[in-house]
Each structure stands twice: as C-alpha cells, then as structure tokens.
XYZ file of C-alpha atoms in Angstrom:
585
model
C -54.144 42.260 26.252
C -51.973 39.750 24.657
C -53.233 36.381 27.655
C -56.503 36.864 26.201
C -55.438 35.459 22.717
C -53.393 33.502 21.016
C -49.544 34.996 20.692
C -46.751 34.022 19.241
C -42.859 35.170 19.149
C -43.809 38.115 17.419
C -46.284 39.465 19.389
C -44.829 38.355 22.072
C -42.003 41.109 21.636
C -45.066 44.008 21.855
C -44.113 46.759 24.586
C -47.548 46.942 26.941
C -47.816 50.808 25.218
C -48.839 49.145 22.037
C -50.874 45.832 23.625
C -53.142 47.994 25.139
C -54.544 48.870 21.344
C -55.421 45.070 20.950
C -58.812 43.832 20.984
C -60.418 40.353 20.872
C -61.521 39.778 17.331
C -64.820 38.026 18.813
C -64.837 35.648 15.084
C -68.432 34.323 16.464
C -69.541 38.091 16.429
C -69.717 38.042 12.692
C -72.752 37.803 10.952
C -74.449 35.429 7.749
C -74.361 38.499 5.812
C -71.041 39.809 6.687
C -69.993 36.725 5.521
C -71.734 37.711 2.619
C -70.119 40.950 2.290
C -66.642 39.395 2.539
C -67.724 36.885 -0.393
C -68.251 38.858 -2.742
C -66.134 41.843 -2.321
C -63.420 39.177 -2.598
C -64.847 37.240 -5.415
C -64.706 41.300 -7.518
C -61.512 41.459 -6.656
C -59.705 38.239 -7.115
C -61.221 38.402 -10.008
C -60.940 42.126 -11.438
C -57.534 42.284 -9.361
C -55.727 39.298 -11.458
C -55.619 41.457 -13.738
C -54.764 45.066 -12.880
C -52.924 44.779 -9.294
C -49.512 43.525 -8.740
C -48.321 40.054 -9.252
C -47.365 39.903 -5.700
C -51.283 40.090 -4.918
C -52.670 36.541 -5.983
C -49.179 34.951 -5.205
C -49.987 36.379 -1.340
C -53.301 35.867 -1.023
C -52.537 32.117 -1.251
C -49.620 32.538 0.463
C -51.194 34.068 3.708
C -54.135 31.556 4.240
C -56.976 34.629 3.281
C -59.895 32.719 1.628
C -62.231 33.975 -0.649
C -65.672 32.622 1.476
C -64.695 33.355 4.213
C -63.365 35.995 6.530
C -60.070 35.214 7.990
C -59.917 34.201 11.791
C -56.486 36.527 12.042
C -55.070 34.399 15.059
C -55.328 31.347 12.387
C -54.055 33.773 10.256
C -50.782 34.054 12.235
C -49.749 30.996 12.079
C -49.402 31.453 8.503
C -47.897 35.339 8.380
C -45.307 33.844 11.280
C -43.409 32.202 8.670
C -43.107 35.758 6.717
C -41.719 36.411 9.853
C -45.062 39.039 10.373
C -47.966 38.686 12.827
C -51.721 40.595 13.192
C -53.436 41.601 15.513
C -57.544 43.167 15.960
C -58.314 46.441 17.007
C -60.919 49.117 16.937
C -60.992 51.074 14.179
C -58.065 53.851 13.453
C -55.352 54.081 16.002
C -52.789 56.639 16.476
C -50.336 57.388 13.310
C -47.400 56.780 15.690
C -48.992 54.221 17.296
C -49.836 52.227 13.908
C -46.247 52.563 12.458
C -44.889 51.539 15.743
C -46.723 47.703 15.323
C -45.507 48.185 11.699
C -41.632 48.636 13.043
C -42.299 45.641 15.349
C -43.935 43.442 11.963
C -47.221 43.334 13.467
C -50.222 44.072 10.983
C -52.861 46.113 12.549
C -56.220 44.908 11.713
C -59.347 46.450 12.577
C -61.760 43.450 12.660
C -64.818 45.320 12.115
C -66.230 44.597 8.550
C -68.694 47.081 6.333
C -72.350 47.083 5.843
C -73.625 46.084 2.939
C -74.718 49.431 2.194
C -71.164 50.487 1.896
C -69.779 47.325 0.336
C -67.777 49.499 -1.977
C -65.955 51.669 -0.250
C -65.694 52.573 3.482
C -63.804 55.372 5.304
C -63.604 53.564 8.155
C -60.965 51.024 8.267
C -61.798 47.090 8.406
C -60.767 43.657 7.774
C -61.677 43.845 4.182
C -59.305 46.672 3.658
C -56.640 45.531 6.170
C -57.129 41.441 5.672
C -57.567 41.986 1.730
C -55.525 44.606 1.184
C -52.403 44.792 3.629
C -51.609 41.427 4.361
C -51.709 39.713 1.216
C -48.637 41.899 -0.244
C -46.307 41.455 2.921
C -45.467 38.642 2.091
C -43.261 40.339 -0.846
C -40.351 40.734 1.045
C -38.644 43.625 -0.439
C -42.178 45.699 -0.045
C -42.626 43.820 3.965
C -39.041 45.365 4.790
C -40.193 48.933 3.539
C -43.775 48.188 5.814
C -41.310 47.472 8.504
C -38.485 50.204 7.976
C -41.736 52.564 7.205
C -43.050 51.921 11.193
C -39.706 52.117 12.358
C -39.206 55.743 11.573
C -42.434 57.008 11.085
C -43.155 56.368 14.827
C -40.242 58.817 15.449
C -41.909 61.503 13.186
C -42.749 64.822 15.633
C -45.989 66.066 15.582
C -48.060 69.015 16.082
C -50.682 69.802 18.398
C -53.368 69.785 16.088
C -52.186 66.650 14.928
C -54.037 64.573 17.019
C -57.046 66.840 17.334
C -57.246 66.083 13.491
C -56.798 61.605 13.941
C -59.316 62.246 16.468
C -61.823 64.072 13.786
C -61.298 61.837 11.147
C -62.016 58.808 13.460
C -65.148 60.466 14.598
C -66.180 61.217 11.486
C -65.003 57.700 9.890
C -67.018 55.940 12.517
C -70.148 57.503 11.694
C -70.151 57.466 8.384
C -70.059 53.508 8.808
C -72.474 53.700 11.232
C -76.086 53.353 10.444
C -78.963 56.036 10.713
C -76.684 58.632 11.376
C -78.025 61.709 10.993
C -77.297 63.877 7.918
C -76.454 66.599 9.687
C -74.467 64.910 12.270
C -72.212 63.803 9.675
C -72.700 67.482 7.664
C -71.207 68.639 11.219
C -68.009 66.610 11.163
C -67.176 67.127 7.928
C -67.429 70.770 8.851
C -64.653 69.779 11.500
C -62.324 67.625 9.638
C -61.978 70.582 6.850
C -61.988 73.172 9.534
C -58.772 71.715 10.723
C -57.473 70.790 7.635
C -57.336 74.182 7.173
C -55.847 75.578 9.899
C -53.574 72.987 10.346
C -50.442 75.319 10.099
C -46.854 74.503 8.625
C -46.989 70.343 8.243
C -45.504 68.338 11.218
C -43.245 65.344 10.446
C -45.714 63.349 11.062
C -48.408 64.943 9.100
C -45.489 64.945 6.043
C -45.356 60.731 6.944
C -48.420 60.415 6.852
C -49.116 61.560 3.110
C -46.184 59.326 2.611
C -47.788 56.049 3.652
C -50.807 57.098 2.078
C -49.443 57.700 -1.453
C -47.805 54.066 -1.146
C -48.922 51.745 1.418
C -52.677 52.777 1.289
C -53.084 54.302 -2.840
C -49.902 53.316 -4.227
C -49.470 52.040 -7.909
C -46.238 50.524 -9.259
C -44.971 50.165 -13.073
C -45.299 53.226 -15.067
C -47.811 55.805 -15.104
C -48.894 54.553 -19.311
C -48.930 51.195 -17.307
C -49.643 50.668 -13.923
C -50.868 47.924 -11.387
C -52.295 48.699 -7.759
C -50.158 47.509 -4.857
C -51.648 49.777 -1.727
C -54.600 48.117 -0.304
C -56.731 50.704 -0.281
C -56.953 50.273 -4.110
C -56.505 46.236 -3.331
C -59.781 46.454 -1.249
C -62.079 48.848 -2.768
C -64.384 47.087 -5.552
C -65.103 50.675 -6.399
C -62.341 52.379 -6.426
C -59.847 49.815 -7.981
C -61.494 50.113 -11.249
C -62.228 54.033 -11.005
C -58.126 54.472 -10.351
C -57.383 52.229 -13.834
C -59.421 55.263 -15.588
C -57.571 58.363 -17.071
C -59.893 60.138 -15.061
C -56.821 59.927 -12.050
C -53.877 61.520 -12.623
C -51.128 59.001 -12.316
C -47.639 61.058 -11.275
C -44.263 59.500 -10.518
C -43.730 59.126 -6.949
C -40.789 61.464 -5.233
C -40.785 63.044 -2.153
C -43.474 65.727 -3.428
C -46.244 62.954 -2.453
C -44.728 64.297 1.156
C -46.388 67.463 0.503
C -49.812 66.368 -0.955
C -52.869 65.812 0.950
C -55.325 63.939 1.126
C -59.251 63.440 2.146
C -60.467 59.872 3.353
C -64.043 60.858 3.002
C -63.632 60.529 -1.120
C -62.114 59.160 -3.793
C -58.555 60.192 -5.197
C -58.288 62.387 -8.170
C -54.869 61.697 -8.272
C -52.082 58.503 -7.673
C -48.690 58.002 -7.314
C -46.660 55.459 -9.157
C -43.000 53.710 -8.065
C -41.393 52.138 -10.806
C -40.671 49.010 -8.207
C -40.610 48.472 -4.492
C -37.086 49.457 -3.715
C -37.851 53.101 -4.784
C -40.345 53.107 -2.394
C -36.840 53.084 0.448
C -35.471 55.181 -1.265
C -37.625 58.121 -1.270
C -38.681 56.876 2.851
C -34.556 57.363 3.254
C -34.850 60.986 1.517
C -37.151 62.195 3.692
C -35.770 60.687 7.159
C -32.534 62.520 6.068
C -34.365 65.836 6.752
C -35.922 64.620 9.710
C -35.036 65.897 13.068
C -34.580 62.309 14.261
C -31.243 62.604 11.833
C -30.756 66.268 11.961
C -31.439 67.286 15.105
C -30.354 70.493 16.046
C -32.146 73.830 17.147
C -34.583 73.123 14.488
C -35.309 69.503 15.745
C -35.438 70.482 19.560
C -38.011 73.547 18.407
C -40.308 71.393 16.955
C -40.712 69.275 20.255
C -41.718 71.506 22.313
C -44.037 73.395 19.570
C -45.082 69.360 19.397
C -46.414 69.919 23.270
C -46.201 65.807 23.355
C -42.952 63.576 25.209
C -40.365 63.426 22.556
C -36.767 62.345 22.738
C -33.108 64.375 22.104
C -30.130 62.875 21.868
C -26.524 64.570 22.368
C -23.487 63.552 20.153
C -22.281 61.265 23.508
C -25.285 59.219 22.867
C -26.989 60.314 25.900
C -30.667 60.828 25.431
C -33.210 63.171 27.490
C -37.151 62.378 27.141
C -39.658 64.656 28.573
C -41.803 67.306 27.578
C -39.559 69.903 26.374
C -40.873 73.535 27.211
C -37.778 75.678 26.288
C -34.494 76.423 24.836
C -31.697 78.868 24.684
C -30.270 79.887 21.279
C -26.995 81.643 20.794
C -25.712 81.728 16.849
C -28.239 79.607 15.338
C -26.973 76.622 18.165
C -28.904 75.367 20.992
C -27.139 76.057 24.464
C -29.699 75.124 26.877
C -32.569 73.069 26.966
C -35.614 72.558 29.680
C -38.420 70.047 30.189
C -41.092 70.077 32.635
C -42.322 67.390 34.579
C -41.441 63.993 34.203
C -38.065 63.072 32.623
C -35.874 60.424 32.277
C -31.942 59.359 30.996
C -31.277 56.732 28.875
C -28.556 55.730 26.855
C -28.614 53.803 23.505
C -32.300 53.470 24.313
C -32.051 52.242 27.967
C -32.794 53.934 30.932
C -29.359 55.088 33.049
C -29.833 53.850 36.217
C -30.953 56.531 39.309
C -32.420 59.101 36.254
C -35.903 57.412 36.095
C -38.944 59.822 36.219
C -39.098 59.931 40.587
C -34.949 61.275 40.194
C -36.240 63.788 37.471
C -39.878 64.165 38.306
C -39.691 67.928 37.556
C -38.062 68.493 34.711
C -34.888 68.817 34.184
C -32.387 71.336 32.226
C -28.717 71.254 31.103
C -26.345 73.068 28.931
C -25.481 71.865 25.792
C -21.910 72.899 23.502
C -18.649 73.917 24.261
C -16.549 75.921 27.164
C -16.269 78.820 25.988
C -12.361 79.973 25.097
C -11.863 76.090 25.649
C -11.520 74.494 21.614
C -12.015 70.678 23.478
C -15.092 69.694 23.899
C -15.714 68.181 27.944
C -16.721 64.640 25.883
C -13.680 64.881 23.934
C -11.667 65.266 26.895
C -8.978 62.492 28.065
C -8.870 61.768 31.730
C -5.878 64.049 32.094
C -7.371 67.016 29.992
C -10.063 66.093 32.849
C -7.604 66.928 35.661
C -5.805 69.588 33.533
C -9.301 71.588 33.509
C -10.600 70.681 36.874
C -13.420 68.460 35.791
C -13.144 66.000 38.825
C -14.575 64.358 41.936
C -14.506 66.753 44.614
C -13.690 70.183 43.313
C -15.629 73.289 43.235
C -15.698 74.174 39.673
C -16.987 77.342 37.210
C -17.762 76.060 34.156
C -18.893 78.804 31.461
C -20.494 77.566 28.093
C -20.752 78.964 24.847
C -23.737 80.763 25.211
C -23.503 82.456 28.375
C -24.381 79.739 30.261
C -22.288 79.357 34.136
C -22.637 76.184 36.053
C -21.109 76.590 39.379
C -20.761 73.588 42.389
C -18.220 70.851 43.608
C -18.294 67.282 42.021
C -19.629 64.775 42.739
C -18.984 62.111 39.878
C -19.656 61.575 36.386
C -20.955 58.476 34.747
C -19.361 57.550 31.612
C -20.858 55.719 28.024
C -18.954 52.086 27.074
C -16.458 53.696 25.040
C -15.144 55.902 28.190
C -17.178 59.189 27.526
C -18.482 61.458 30.408
C -22.298 61.801 29.527
C -23.214 63.451 32.645
C -22.005 64.725 35.644
C -23.425 65.238 39.009
C -22.804 68.285 41.247
C -23.997 69.630 44.640
C -24.083 73.093 46.279
C -24.783 73.662 41.759
C -25.796 77.309 40.620
C -26.834 77.074 37.077
C -27.650 80.848 35.456
C -27.885 82.669 32.341
C -27.052 86.347 32.574
C -29.114 87.201 35.220
C -31.417 84.286 35.040
C -31.287 81.869 37.531
C -31.968 78.264 35.892
C -31.361 76.178 38.791
C -30.713 76.660 43.076
C -28.562 75.091 45.342
C -31.231 74.543 47.765
C -32.611 71.992 44.514
C -30.556 69.198 45.745
C -28.096 67.417 43.154
C -27.320 68.732 40.108
C -27.267 66.658 36.978
C -25.513 67.876 33.640
C -25.843 66.226 30.648
C -22.717 66.178 28.459
C -22.767 66.667 24.674
C -21.173 69.346 22.128
C -24.474 68.826 19.894
C -28.070 67.402 19.729
C -27.315 65.037 17.181
C -31.081 63.723 17.029
C -34.555 64.737 18.099
C -37.940 62.422 17.704
C -41.006 61.505 19.536
C -41.812 59.724 22.025
C -39.370 57.850 24.819
C -35.618 56.350 24.340
C -37.090 53.437 26.762
C -40.259 53.021 27.198
C -40.323 51.676 30.013
C -38.998 54.812 31.886
C -43.437 56.652 31.159
C -46.489 54.803 31.976
C -47.854 55.446 28.503
C -50.548 53.075 29.211
C -53.174 55.654 28.853
C -54.603 55.250 25.528
C -59.298 55.991 25.516
C -60.198 56.763 22.567
C -63.201 59.656 22.480
C -65.286 57.172 20.072
C -66.102 53.853 19.449
C -67.070 51.609 16.696
C -70.820 51.214 16.054
C -72.411 48.301 15.840
C -75.447 47.267 13.723
C -78.523 47.255 15.498
C -80.949 44.319 16.006
C -83.996 44.927 15.072
C -86.113 41.824 13.982
C -85.707 42.765 10.725
C -82.456 42.199 10.555
C -83.060 38.962 13.021
C -84.700 37.448 9.957
C -82.755 38.902 7.176
C -79.341 37.101 8.761
C -81.014 33.977 8.999
C -81.945 33.549 5.879
C -78.469 34.438 4.552
C -77.290 32.072 7.463
C -79.529 29.413 5.351
C -78.260 29.988 2.023
C -74.687 29.692 3.569
C -75.457 27.036 5.264
C -76.549 25.174 1.741
C -74.023 26.521 0.219
C -71.898 24.333 1.970
C -73.391 21.337 2.750
C -74.570 21.979 5.748
C -78.778 21.841 7.880
C -80.897 25.026 7.075
C -83.978 26.518 8.681
C -85.244 27.417 5.330
C -84.881 26.208 1.682
C -83.923 27.945 -1.036
C -87.299 28.297 -1.934
C -88.417 29.958 1.059
C -85.634 31.929 1.779
C -86.543 33.809 -2.061
C -90.058 33.993 -0.743
C -89.517 35.572 1.928
C -86.746 37.691 0.759
C -89.528 39.166 -1.439
C -91.977 39.909 0.883
C -90.005 41.028 3.394
C -86.868 42.666 2.267
C -87.297 43.784 -0.773
C -84.777 46.164 -0.610
C -81.923 43.104 -0.340
C -80.102 42.168 -3.600
C -77.064 40.182 -2.616
C -78.704 36.971 -0.909
C -81.091 36.653 -4.616
C -77.716 36.811 -6.419
C -76.551 33.925 -3.800
C -79.341 32.384 -4.835
C -79.177 32.104 -8.529
C -75.483 31.436 -8.258
C -76.301 28.315 -6.495
C -79.778 27.695 -9.151
C -78.387 28.858 -11.990
C -77.961 25.887 -14.707
C -79.703 23.252 -11.846
C -82.679 24.948 -10.972
C -84.096 27.141 -13.933
C -87.307 28.383 -12.525
C -85.943 29.249 -9.035
C -83.392 30.992 -10.556
C -84.811 32.609 -13.201
C -87.345 33.805 -9.927
C -84.086 35.224 -8.403
C -83.121 36.461 -11.479
C -86.487 38.653 -11.768
C -86.322 39.640 -8.193
C -82.640 41.273 -8.963
C -84.161 43.185 -11.796
C -86.694 44.708 -9.696
C -84.067 45.532 -7.479
C -82.159 47.368 -9.347
C -85.387 49.489 -10.643
C -85.885 50.757 -7.499
C -82.310 50.881 -6.311
C -80.613 52.364 -9.271
C -77.596 53.350 -7.691
C -76.667 49.402 -6.535
C -77.770 48.114 -10.015
C -73.663 47.781 -11.159
C -73.116 45.574 -8.309
C -75.807 43.492 -8.783
C -74.471 43.196 -12.530
C -71.192 43.059 -11.554
C -72.608 39.930 -9.479
C -74.190 38.080 -12.491
C -70.708 39.086 -14.438
C -68.995 36.770 -12.357
C -72.075 33.475 -11.821
C -72.287 33.363 -15.828
C -68.540 33.746 -16.635
C -68.381 30.713 -14.023
C -71.137 28.959 -15.615
C -69.497 29.196 -18.820
C -66.327 28.576 -17.652
C -67.725 25.475 -15.435
C-alpha cells in the first residue's frame, strides 16, 4: 500500500501486517459540504478550546500545520509531522485495537480519513478526520505526551485479548458505521445497539486488552489534565467534539483523579461520558501505564500468562528464561504445584530469540504444533540453562548420547541427542533429539516415528504476550473487515447543494463561482429549507459589507431555528463567532 501514498522513513519502517490497513486519503473525495463542516468545527473548537484545552493544543495546531479553513491533506501533514518524529496514515474507520496500538508504537498516527456528516457535526461515534486530525495530531507535538503515546502502543499491542474482544470490536465498528450513515432505519440501529449491550454484559472477566483499552479511552481519547477543580482538555475525543468539550466542563460530569483504577471502568462509545479522569501531568500517565504493564503477562509470564493465551484462542508468544520465544496458538498447559511444566501449541508454530526467528525453526518446520517441558530436572538443583559445558557432560547432556531426562512434574524425555542451540551468551536454548519419546505418566506426548524432537530449554516462562515474536514468521495479511464505511448518496438535490457550497467557498477564496451569493441564498431558501450552515457562511461574508443580503441570511437562519430547534444552538454559536470577529475587527 505504501507505493500508493507519499511515504517517508517513518512509514517505511511499518511491517506488511500494518500496511494492510492503510488506504489512500483521496483528498478529491471531500465535498464542499465536508470542507464547511471541518471549518465550522475547527473555528468553534479553536475559539472555545483556547480557553479550556491544555496549552499544547494550540501550539500543536501551528506545529503540525493543521489549517482551520481546510481539511488537512495528511500526506502534506506528514512532512511537518516528520519534524517531531511522527507520521500519519489513512484507514477506514475503526481498526482492531492491537493494530491501532502497534501503529502508535511505530510513531504513526492512524487517521480515519472520512468526515462526519453535517447532521452529526457535534459528535459521531465513528472515528473521522476531525477526531483524528484535529484531536490527536496537535497534542503529539508535546514531546512528553508523544512518548507516552508511543510507549502505550508498544505495551498495548502485546496485551492479550479474550475470544470475545474481537466480536465486540466488530459489533462497535458496525454500530459506528450505521449510526454515521444517512437514512439507516432506526430498527437497524437499535438491533446493533442491542448486540453491543448484550456483548458488554457477557464479556466475562476483562482481558488485558479490554483493560488497557479502558486506560487508552480515559487518557488518549477522553483525558483531562490539571486538577479535578481546574481541569484542562487533552483527550482527542473531547478536543474534536464541540458538544462534549463544553459538556465535560460542567458539574454534570464527575471529575476523578486518574489512577490504575480507570482500567476497570468500561465506557460506552455512543454516549457522552458521565465521568472523566484527571491526570496532574503527562508524566503521571506514563507512571500509571508502567504500573499496569507490571501486572500484564508480558512482564509476569508464568502459568497465568500461558492460560491467558490459551483462553484468547489467538496467536501469541511465550518467552522462556533463556530468551527462547515460542509463537503459535497455545492449546494446553500441564501444571505442577502452581507452575507450568509443559506447554503445547496446535498448528503453525515458530521459534525465535530476541524477536528474530531461529534458522530452521519457522512454521514449515513446525506446521502441526510444538510441545516442550519447562523447568528443572527432578532431583537436580541446577537447571539445564545454567549448566556449564562440564556440567552438561557430567549429566550426559551431550551430542550423540542416549538419555532420559525426567523433569519436575513428571514429564520424561527419552532419546538420542543430535545437537544443541545456544544463544549469544552461551546458554543452551534448544536441544534436538532423534528416536525420541516424551511422556507424562501414561500419556504419550511425542512418539519417535514423528521425527526429530526439538526441546525448548528454560527453567521458567518469564513473559507471555499477544502476537508473534517475529511478525515475519506468520502470514498476518488477513484483515477483511465485516463492514465498510458508507458514503453519502449522490442525489440531484445533494448535488445542487454541493454546488451551492462550492460557490460560497470559491467566493471566500477569491475564485470564480458558479452562483452569486444572492443566487445561492435564493436557491437555498427555495430548495434546501433545512440547511443552516451555508446561510451562516453567507452571513459571515456579507455582515458589515452587504447589509441587505446579510439580513436575508439572518432571517433564513431564524426560520431554520423554528423548523429545527435541535440545531438552533449550533446556529447561535456560529453567529456569536462571526459577531465577535466583526466587533474585534
């Protein structure tokens, strides 16, 4: 996909399994109405957020080159983002959480390039370019926050999901798409909402991914900074919502000091948040993240880490104390006195060391799974990994020797040693046998006729995490979303309205226009009585210059407010901006 967009050295580092989510921005697809929506939201945001957002926001807008008047061309934006060590790519709506976070780990901002409809100008549950471009991008200009975002991605993409997490992701993605799409039948929305509710109420014990997504939501998306009594906004969801950025500052929204407890607080993406968390500073965000990471299987490993991988039913990795990494679908663990003594994968498995696949130990060598004992030999205090060459010789763990190794917990390995593989520090990480049997009591785990047996060496599992150790070991180009974003319909009525918006935009920019402002307003009143934003733009261009036309535009806005009281506050907000500018000018 990178051959279709303007790349740079940051994007060039992206692995193929992340590139599969990237799509061209197709800037020419943005309509004049889309541009007007961007302009209205940005003007309202900058006016209001200058009073309530963290100081990094306005600085970041300037630093990242985001315009108030035009939707950003993100690949032009890339040239500016590169100066702060970041890049941006376009995607289609929500992507899986692990992929989203892994992009962050590569210092890449994921931008859903669609833009909300005029009817959803205050808030959309679907990610869009206002949320991503105007919300996330400016704040990453703050170096301390940018490092938090990168580190969050690095840790978050290793979080282990439950089998139900992906089902929830698909349900939320579908709901966000149909709620943003025009003319979706109400019963279809209600059915999708019901499915999300049912899943939320039947998720079981929250997975690591569910908990770290909560932390992401309450910081990166909906975070406040300062004190509960005097908070400032830094979360992208708030920065990009002209409705919720105002609502969140009222006493109706509870403000809670940010701690690791936020990992237990679920959220509803389709509704305003009833409570928000306040961090004293950006450094505290990183402190809580590390506190959470210390509880993850990534850092704790052990029996519980393996069990999490088995329950996830997804590709994962365990790392032994020798640094050997086994990646595959984990299907079984045998335990003894609360410790794992044998692990088993099913299907394609790869062995790695320090995130690099071992030569001769890819999925073609282990296509049907991999099993190995873990731990110390019975009756011997010295683990195999800690044995010197003299120790290994003394215990007959040596090439060409026939041997029976009995591990604590009852696993027995009997066979003729072919060779051993060592890491750079000289520790044995793998021993290969021929004519080998592996048993657990009466159960046979490996038979001689199955061929060569490779036994992993390690006295304990020190880490367990989602995904492969080496992404190149597996075919990860498998993303096929169950739904795609729905574009607005191109009806003759919509086409005419787009032409009217285009004329006003061209007049503002000093270009040739198909219609005069008077003609635009006449056609608007006659054919598009419910539209309000274009009359507002006409008033902006004529106030103080053509009082008669300005008065006509104002009269039309008052009529629209009567017909549509639900958007009267948007009209009033726009008029206030224009009048303040005239007064100041």
